[in-house]
PDB file of C-alpha atoms in Angstrom:
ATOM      1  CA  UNK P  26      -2.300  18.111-118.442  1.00 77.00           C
ATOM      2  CA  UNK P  27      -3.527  17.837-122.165  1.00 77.00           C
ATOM      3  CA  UNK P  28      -0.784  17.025-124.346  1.00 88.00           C
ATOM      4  CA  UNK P  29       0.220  16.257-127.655  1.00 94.00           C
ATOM      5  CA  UNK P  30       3.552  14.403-128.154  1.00 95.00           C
ATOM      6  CA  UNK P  31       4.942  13.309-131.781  1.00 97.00           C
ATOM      7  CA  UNK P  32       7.693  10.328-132.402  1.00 96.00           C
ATOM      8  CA  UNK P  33       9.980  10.271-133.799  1.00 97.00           C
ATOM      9  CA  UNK P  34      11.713  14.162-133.717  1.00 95.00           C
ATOM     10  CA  UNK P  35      12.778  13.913-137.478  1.00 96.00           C
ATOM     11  CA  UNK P  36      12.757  10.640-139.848  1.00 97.00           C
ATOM     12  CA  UNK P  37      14.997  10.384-143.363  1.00 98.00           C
ATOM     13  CA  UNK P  38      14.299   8.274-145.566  1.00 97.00           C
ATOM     14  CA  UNK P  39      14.664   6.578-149.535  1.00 97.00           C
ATOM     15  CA  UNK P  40      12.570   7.674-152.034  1.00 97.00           C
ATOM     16  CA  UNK P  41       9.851   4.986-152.332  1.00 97.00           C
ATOM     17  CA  UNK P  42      10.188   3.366-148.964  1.00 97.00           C
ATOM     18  CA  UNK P  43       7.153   3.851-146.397  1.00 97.00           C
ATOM     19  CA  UNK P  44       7.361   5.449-142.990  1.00 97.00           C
ATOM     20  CA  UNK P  45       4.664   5.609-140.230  1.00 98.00           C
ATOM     21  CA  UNK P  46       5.319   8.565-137.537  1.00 98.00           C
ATOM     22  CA  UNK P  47       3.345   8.429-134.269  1.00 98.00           C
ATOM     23  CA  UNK P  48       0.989  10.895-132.431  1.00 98.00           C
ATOM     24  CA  UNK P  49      -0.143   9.988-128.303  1.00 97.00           C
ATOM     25  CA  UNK P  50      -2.123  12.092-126.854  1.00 95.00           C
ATOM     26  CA  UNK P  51      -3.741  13.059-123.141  1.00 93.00           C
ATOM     27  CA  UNK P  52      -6.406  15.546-124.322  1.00 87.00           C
ATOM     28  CA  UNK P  53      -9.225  15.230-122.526  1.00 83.00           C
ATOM     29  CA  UNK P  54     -12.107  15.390-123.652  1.00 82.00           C
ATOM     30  CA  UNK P  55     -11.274  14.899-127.190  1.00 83.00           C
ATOM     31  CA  UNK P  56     -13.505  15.473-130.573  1.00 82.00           C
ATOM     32  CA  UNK P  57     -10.816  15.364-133.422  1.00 88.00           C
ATOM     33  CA  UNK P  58      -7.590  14.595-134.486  1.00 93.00           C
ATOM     34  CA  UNK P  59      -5.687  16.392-137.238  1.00 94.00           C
ATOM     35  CA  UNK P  60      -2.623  15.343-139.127  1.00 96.00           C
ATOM     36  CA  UNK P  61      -0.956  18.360-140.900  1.00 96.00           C
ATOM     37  CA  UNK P  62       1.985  19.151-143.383  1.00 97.00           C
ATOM     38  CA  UNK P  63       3.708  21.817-143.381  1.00 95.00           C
ATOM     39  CA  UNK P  64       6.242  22.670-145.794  1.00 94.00           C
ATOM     40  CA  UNK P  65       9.553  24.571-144.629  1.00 90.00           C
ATOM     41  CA  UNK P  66       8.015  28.565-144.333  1.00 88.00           C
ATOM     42  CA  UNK P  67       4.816  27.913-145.078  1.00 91.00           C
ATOM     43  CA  UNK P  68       1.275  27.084-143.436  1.00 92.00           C
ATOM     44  CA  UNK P  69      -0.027  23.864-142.226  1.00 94.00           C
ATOM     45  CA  UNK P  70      -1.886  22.246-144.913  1.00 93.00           C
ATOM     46  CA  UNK P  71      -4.771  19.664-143.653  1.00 92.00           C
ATOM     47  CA  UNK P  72      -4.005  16.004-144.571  1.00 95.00           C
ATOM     48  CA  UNK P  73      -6.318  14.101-142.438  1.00 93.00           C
ATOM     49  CA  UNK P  74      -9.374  15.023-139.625  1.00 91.00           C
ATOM     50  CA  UNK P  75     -10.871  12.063-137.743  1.00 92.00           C
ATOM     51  CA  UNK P  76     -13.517  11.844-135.119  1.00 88.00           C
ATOM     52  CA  UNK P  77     -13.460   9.822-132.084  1.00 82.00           C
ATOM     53  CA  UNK P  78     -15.882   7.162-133.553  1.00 87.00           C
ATOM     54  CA  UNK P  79     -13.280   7.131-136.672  1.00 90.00           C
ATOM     55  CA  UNK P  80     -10.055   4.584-136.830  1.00 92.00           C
ATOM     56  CA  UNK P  81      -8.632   4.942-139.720  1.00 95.00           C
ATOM     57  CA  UNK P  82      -8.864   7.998-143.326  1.00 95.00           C
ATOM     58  CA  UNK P  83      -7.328   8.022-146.167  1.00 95.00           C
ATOM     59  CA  UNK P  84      -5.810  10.782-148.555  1.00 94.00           C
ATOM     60  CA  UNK P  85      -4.362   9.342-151.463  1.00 96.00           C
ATOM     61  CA  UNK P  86      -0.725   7.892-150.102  1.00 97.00           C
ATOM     62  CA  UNK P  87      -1.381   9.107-146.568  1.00 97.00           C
ATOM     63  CA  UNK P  88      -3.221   6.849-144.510  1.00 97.00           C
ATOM     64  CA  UNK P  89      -3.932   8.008-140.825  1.00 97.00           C
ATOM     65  CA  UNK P  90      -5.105   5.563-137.599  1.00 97.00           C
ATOM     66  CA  UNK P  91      -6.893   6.493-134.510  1.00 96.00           C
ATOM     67  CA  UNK P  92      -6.965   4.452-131.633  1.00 95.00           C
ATOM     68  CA  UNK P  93      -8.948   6.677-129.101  1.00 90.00           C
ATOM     69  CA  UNK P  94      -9.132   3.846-126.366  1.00 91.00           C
ATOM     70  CA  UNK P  95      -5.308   3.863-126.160  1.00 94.00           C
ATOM     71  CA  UNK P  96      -5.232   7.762-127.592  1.00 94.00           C
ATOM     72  CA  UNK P  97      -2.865   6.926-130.231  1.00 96.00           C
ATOM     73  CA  UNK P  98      -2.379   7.862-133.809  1.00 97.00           C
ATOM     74  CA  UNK P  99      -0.389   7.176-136.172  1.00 98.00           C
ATOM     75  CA  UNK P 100       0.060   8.396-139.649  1.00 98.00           C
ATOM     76  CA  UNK P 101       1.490   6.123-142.858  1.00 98.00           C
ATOM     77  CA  UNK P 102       2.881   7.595-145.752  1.00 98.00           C
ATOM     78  CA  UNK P 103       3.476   4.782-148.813  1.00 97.00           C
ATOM     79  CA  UNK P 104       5.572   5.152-151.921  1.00 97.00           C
ATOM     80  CA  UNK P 105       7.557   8.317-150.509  1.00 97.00           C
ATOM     81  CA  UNK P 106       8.222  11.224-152.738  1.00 97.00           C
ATOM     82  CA  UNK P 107      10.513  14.205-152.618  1.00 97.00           C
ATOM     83  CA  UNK P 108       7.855  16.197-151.674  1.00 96.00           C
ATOM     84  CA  UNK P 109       6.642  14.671-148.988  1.00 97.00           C
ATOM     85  CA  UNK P 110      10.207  16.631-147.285  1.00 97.00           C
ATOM     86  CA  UNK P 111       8.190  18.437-144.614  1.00 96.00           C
ATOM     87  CA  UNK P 112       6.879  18.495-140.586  1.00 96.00           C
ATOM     88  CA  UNK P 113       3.895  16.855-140.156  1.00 97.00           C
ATOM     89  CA  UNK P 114       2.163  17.813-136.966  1.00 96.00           C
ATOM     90  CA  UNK P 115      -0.568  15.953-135.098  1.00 96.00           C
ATOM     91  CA  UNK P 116      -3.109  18.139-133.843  1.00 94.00           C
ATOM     92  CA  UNK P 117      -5.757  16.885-131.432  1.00 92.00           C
ATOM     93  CA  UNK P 118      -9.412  18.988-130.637  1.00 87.00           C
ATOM     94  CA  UNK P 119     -10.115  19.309-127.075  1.00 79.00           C
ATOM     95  CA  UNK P 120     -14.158  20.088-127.891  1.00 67.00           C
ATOM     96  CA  UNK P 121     -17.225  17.929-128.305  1.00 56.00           C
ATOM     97  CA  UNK P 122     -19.400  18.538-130.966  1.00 49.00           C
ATOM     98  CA  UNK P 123     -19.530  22.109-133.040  1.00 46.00           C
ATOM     99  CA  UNK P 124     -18.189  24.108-130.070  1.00 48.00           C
ATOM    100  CA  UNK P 125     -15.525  25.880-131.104  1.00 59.00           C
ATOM    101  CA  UNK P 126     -12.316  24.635-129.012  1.00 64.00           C
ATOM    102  CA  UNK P 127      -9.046  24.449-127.993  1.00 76.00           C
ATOM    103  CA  UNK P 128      -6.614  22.778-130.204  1.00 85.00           C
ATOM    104  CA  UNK P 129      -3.044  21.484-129.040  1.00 88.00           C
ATOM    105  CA  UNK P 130      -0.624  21.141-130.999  1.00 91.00           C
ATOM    106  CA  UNK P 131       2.138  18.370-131.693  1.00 94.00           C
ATOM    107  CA  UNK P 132       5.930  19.388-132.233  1.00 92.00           C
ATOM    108  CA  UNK P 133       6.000  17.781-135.822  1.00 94.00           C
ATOM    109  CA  UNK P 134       8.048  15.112-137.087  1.00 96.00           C
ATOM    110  CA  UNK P 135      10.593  16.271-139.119  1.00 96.00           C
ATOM    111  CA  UNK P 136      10.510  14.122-142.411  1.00 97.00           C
ATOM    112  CA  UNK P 137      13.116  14.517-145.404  1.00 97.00           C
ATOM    113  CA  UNK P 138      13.590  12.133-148.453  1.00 98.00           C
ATOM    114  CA  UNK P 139      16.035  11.236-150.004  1.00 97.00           C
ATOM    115  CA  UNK P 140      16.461  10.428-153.765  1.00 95.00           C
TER     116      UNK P 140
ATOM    117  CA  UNK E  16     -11.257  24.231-150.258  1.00 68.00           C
ATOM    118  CA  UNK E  17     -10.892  27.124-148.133  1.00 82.00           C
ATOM    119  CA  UNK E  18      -8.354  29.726-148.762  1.00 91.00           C
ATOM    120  CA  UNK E  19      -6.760  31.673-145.933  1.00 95.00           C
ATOM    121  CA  UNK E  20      -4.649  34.849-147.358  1.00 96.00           C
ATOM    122  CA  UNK E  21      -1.690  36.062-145.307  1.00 97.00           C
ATOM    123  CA  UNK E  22      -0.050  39.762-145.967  1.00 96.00           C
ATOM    124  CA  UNK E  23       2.523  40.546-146.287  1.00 96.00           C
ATOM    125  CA  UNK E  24       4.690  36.972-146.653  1.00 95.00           C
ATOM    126  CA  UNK E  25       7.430  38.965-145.241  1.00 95.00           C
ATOM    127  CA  UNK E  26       9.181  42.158-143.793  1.00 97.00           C
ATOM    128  CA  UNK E  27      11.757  43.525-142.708  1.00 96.00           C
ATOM    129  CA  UNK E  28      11.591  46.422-140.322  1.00 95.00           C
ATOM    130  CA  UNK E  29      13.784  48.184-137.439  1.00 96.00           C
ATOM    131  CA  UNK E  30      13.435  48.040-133.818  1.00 96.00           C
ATOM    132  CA  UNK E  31      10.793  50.461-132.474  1.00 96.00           C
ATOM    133  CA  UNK E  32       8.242  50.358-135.744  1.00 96.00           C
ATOM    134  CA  UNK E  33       5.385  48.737-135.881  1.00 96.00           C
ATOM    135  CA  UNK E  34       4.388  46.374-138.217  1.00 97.00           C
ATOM    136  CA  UNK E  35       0.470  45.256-139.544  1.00 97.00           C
ATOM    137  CA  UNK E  36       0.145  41.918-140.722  1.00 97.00           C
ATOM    138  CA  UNK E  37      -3.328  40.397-142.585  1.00 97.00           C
ATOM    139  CA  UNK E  38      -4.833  37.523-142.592  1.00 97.00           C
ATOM    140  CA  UNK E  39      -8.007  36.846-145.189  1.00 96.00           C
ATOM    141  CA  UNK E  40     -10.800  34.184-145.766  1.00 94.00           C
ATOM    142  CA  UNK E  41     -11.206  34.469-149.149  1.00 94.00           C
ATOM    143  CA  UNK E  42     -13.956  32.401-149.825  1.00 90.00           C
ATOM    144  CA  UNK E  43     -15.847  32.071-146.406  1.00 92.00           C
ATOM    145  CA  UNK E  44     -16.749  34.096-143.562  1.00 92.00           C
ATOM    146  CA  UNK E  45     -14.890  33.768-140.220  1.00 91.00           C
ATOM    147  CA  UNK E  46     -16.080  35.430-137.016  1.00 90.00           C
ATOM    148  CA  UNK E  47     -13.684  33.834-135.407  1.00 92.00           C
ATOM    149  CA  UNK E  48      -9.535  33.560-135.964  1.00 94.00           C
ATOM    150  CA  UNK E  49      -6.360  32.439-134.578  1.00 94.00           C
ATOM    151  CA  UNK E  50      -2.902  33.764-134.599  1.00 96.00           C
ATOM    152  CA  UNK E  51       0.069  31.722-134.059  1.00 95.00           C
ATOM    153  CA  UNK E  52       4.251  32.660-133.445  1.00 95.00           C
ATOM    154  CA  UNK E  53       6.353  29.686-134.802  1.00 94.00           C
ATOM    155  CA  UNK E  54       9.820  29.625-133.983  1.00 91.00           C
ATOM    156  CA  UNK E  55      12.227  27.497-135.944  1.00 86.00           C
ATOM    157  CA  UNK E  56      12.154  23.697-135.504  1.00 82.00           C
ATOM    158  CA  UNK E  57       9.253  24.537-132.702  1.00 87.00           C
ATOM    159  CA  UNK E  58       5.464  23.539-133.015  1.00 86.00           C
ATOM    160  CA  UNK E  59       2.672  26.508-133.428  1.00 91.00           C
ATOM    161  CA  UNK E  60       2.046  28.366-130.205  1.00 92.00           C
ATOM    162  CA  UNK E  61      -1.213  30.037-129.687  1.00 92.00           C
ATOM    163  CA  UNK E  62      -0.883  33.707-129.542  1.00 94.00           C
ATOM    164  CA  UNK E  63      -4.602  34.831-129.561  1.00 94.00           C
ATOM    165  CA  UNK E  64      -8.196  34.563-130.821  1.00 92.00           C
ATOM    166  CA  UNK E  65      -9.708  37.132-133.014  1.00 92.00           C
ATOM    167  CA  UNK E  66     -13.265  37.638-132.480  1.00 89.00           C
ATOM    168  CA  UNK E  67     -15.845  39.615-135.329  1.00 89.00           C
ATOM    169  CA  UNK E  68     -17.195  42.786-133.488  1.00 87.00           C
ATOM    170  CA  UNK E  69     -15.177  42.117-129.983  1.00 88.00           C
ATOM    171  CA  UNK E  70     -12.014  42.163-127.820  1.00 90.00           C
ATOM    172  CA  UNK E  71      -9.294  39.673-128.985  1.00 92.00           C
ATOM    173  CA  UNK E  72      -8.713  36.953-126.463  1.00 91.00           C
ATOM    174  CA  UNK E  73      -4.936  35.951-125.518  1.00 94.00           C
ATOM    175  CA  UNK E  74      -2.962  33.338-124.678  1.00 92.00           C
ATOM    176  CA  UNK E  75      -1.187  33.697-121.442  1.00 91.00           C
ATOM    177  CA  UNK E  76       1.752  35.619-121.356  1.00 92.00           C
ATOM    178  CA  UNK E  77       1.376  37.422-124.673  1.00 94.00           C
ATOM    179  CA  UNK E  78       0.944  41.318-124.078  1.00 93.00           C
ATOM    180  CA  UNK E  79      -2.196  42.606-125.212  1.00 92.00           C
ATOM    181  CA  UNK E  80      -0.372  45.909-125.909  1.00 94.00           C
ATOM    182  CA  UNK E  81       2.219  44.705-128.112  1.00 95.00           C
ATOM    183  CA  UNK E  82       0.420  42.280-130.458  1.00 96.00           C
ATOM    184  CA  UNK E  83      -2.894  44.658-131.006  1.00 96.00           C
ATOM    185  CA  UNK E  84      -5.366  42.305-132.942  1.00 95.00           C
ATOM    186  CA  UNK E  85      -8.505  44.100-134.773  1.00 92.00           C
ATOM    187  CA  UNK E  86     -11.109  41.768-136.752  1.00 92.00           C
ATOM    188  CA  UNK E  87     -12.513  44.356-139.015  1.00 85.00           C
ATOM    189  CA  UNK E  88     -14.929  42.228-140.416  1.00 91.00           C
ATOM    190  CA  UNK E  89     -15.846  38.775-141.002  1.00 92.00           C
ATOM    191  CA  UNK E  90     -12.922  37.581-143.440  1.00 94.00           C
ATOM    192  CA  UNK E  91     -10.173  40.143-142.046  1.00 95.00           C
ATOM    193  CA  UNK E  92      -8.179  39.909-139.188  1.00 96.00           C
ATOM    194  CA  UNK E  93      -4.876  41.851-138.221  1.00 96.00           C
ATOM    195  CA  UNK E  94      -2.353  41.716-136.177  1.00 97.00           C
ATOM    196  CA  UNK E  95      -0.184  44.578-135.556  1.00 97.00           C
ATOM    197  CA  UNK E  96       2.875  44.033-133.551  1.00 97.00           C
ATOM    198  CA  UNK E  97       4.023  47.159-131.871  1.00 96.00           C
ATOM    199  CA  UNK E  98       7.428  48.498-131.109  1.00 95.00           C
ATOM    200  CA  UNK E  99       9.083  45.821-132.623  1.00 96.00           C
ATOM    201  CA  UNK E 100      12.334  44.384-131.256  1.00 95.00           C
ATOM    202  CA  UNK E 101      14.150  41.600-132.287  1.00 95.00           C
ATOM    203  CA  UNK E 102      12.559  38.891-130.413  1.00 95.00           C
ATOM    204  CA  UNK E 103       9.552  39.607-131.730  1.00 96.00           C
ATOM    205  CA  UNK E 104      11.047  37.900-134.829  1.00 96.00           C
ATOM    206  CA  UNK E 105       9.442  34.858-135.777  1.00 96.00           C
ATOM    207  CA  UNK E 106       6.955  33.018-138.131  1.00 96.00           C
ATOM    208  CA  UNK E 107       3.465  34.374-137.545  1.00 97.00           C
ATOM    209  CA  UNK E 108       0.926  32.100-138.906  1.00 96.00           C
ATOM    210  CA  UNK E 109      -2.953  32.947-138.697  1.00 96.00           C
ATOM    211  CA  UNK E 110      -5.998  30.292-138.783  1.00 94.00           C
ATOM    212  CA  UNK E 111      -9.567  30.214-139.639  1.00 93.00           C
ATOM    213  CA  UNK E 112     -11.968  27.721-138.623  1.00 89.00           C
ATOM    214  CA  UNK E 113     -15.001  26.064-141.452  1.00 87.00           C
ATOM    215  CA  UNK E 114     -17.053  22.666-140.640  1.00 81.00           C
ATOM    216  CA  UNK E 115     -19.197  21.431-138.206  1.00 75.00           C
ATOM    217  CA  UNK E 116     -15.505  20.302-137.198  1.00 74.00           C
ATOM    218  CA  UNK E 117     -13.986  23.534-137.409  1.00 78.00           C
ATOM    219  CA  UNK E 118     -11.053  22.265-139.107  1.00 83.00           C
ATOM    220  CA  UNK E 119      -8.555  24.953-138.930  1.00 88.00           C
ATOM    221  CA  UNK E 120      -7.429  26.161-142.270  1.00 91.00           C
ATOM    222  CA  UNK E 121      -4.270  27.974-142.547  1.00 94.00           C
ATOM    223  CA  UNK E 122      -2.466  31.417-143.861  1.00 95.00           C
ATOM    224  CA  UNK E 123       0.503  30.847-145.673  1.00 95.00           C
ATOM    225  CA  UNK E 124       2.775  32.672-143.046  1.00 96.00           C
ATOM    226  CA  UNK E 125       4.300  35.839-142.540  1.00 97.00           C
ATOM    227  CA  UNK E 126       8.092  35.995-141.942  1.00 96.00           C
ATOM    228  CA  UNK E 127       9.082  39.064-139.442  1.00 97.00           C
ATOM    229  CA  UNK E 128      12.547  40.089-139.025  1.00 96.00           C
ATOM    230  CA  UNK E 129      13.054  42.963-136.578  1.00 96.00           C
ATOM    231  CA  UNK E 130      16.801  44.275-137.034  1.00 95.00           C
TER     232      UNK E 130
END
C-alpha cells in the first residue's frame, strides 16, 4: 500500500534553534518528493521538489534530504523564525517521468515557534 | 512562479444551497486540476481531477452528484457543491500542475461553512 507517513505529529520549538522533521515513504514507483508549508487556512506553498537521482536541495534555511534506497526524507529548518509556525507536509509522486500522476500526501508536522 | 487563484476565500451558506467555488491559473494554462477537502489538523484528501474539455474524474467515495466539477477552459476550474449540509463543511483547496515535474501549485483555499 503506498504511503506517506510524517514524524513527529507536531514539534515546538525556540526561536533560533534548528529542527529536522521526517518523511518515510512506501510509494512505489516513485519520481518526486515534495516538502510543503502550509500556513494555518491557507494553501500549500512548495519548499522543496527532488527527484529520485537527487539527495539533498536547498531553499534558503530549509534544507531537504532524500534517501530513496531507504525511502526516507527528511527536511532541516536552521535559524528558526516565527514564521516558520506552520504544517509542513511531505508529498511523494507515484509517476515516472512527465506522466501526470498520483500524488500522496503526508499528514504534516505540526511546527510552532516560540519567541 | 505560478499563481493559482481561489474564489471565493470563504462563505457562508445554509443547508440545501448550493455553493460555486473557483479556482484560476493566472499565469499558465492547466488542462488538468485537482480539488482537495481538508479537514482540521488532517492532511489533503483527493476529491477529484478536473480535466479541459471532459468528465471530471473522482476519488472513491466522493459523489459525483454533489461535488459537480466543470473545467470551462484551460485556467478555470469549478467546483460546485450541491445541497449543502453541514458536513460538507471543510477547507477546499484546488491544485494545478506546471513542469516537466508537474509540481503541484496551490489555491489559497476556500473556507465553507454550511449552517
Amino acid at each position: 500500500k503506498n504511503q506517506v507517513e510524517q514524524s513527529p505529529q507536531s514539534l515546538i520549538i525556540l526561536e533560533g534553534k534548528n529542527c529536522t522533521l521526517q518523511c518515510n515513504y512506501t510509494v512505489s514507483p516513485f519520481s518526486n518528493l515534495r516538502w510543503y508549508k502550509q500556513d494555518t487556512g491557507r494553501g500549500p506553498v512548495s519548499l522543496t521538489i527532488m527527484t529520485f537521482s537527487e539527495n539533498t536541495k536547498s531553499n534558503g534555511r530549509y534544507t531537504a534530504t532524500l534517501d530513496a534506497d531507504t525511502k526516507q526524507s527528511s527536511l532541516h529548518i536552521t535559524a528558526s523564525q516565527l514564521s516558520d509556525s506552520a504544517s509542513y507536509i511531505c508529498v511523494v509522486s507515484g509517476d515516472r517521468g512527465s506522466t501526470l500522476g498520483r500524488l500522496y500526501f503526508g499528514r504534516g508536522t505540526q511546527l510552532t515557534v516560540w519567541p | 512562479g505560478a499563481v493559482v487563484s481561489q474564489h471565493p476565500s470563504w462563505v457562508i451558506c445554509k443547508s440545501g444551497t448550493s455553493v460555486k467555488i473557483e479556482c484560476r491559473s493566472l499565469d499558465f494554462q492547466a488542462t488538468t486540476m485537482f480539488w482537495y477537502r481538508q479537514f482540521p489538523k488532517q492532511s489533503l484528501m483527493l476529491m477529484a481531477t478536473s480535466n479541459e474539455g471532459s468528465k471530471a474524474t473522482y476519488e472513491q467515495g466522493v459523489e459525483k452528484d454533489k461535488f459537480l466539477i466543470n473545467h470551462a477552459s484551460l485556467t478555470l476550474s469549478t467546483l460546485t457543491v450541491t445541497s449543502a449540509h453541514p458536513e460538507d463543511s471543510s477547507f477546499y483547496i484546488c491544485s494545478a500542475p506546471l513542469g516537466f515535474y508537474n509540481e503541484q501549485f496551490f489555491g489559497p483555499g476556500t473556507r465553507l461553512t454550511v449552517l
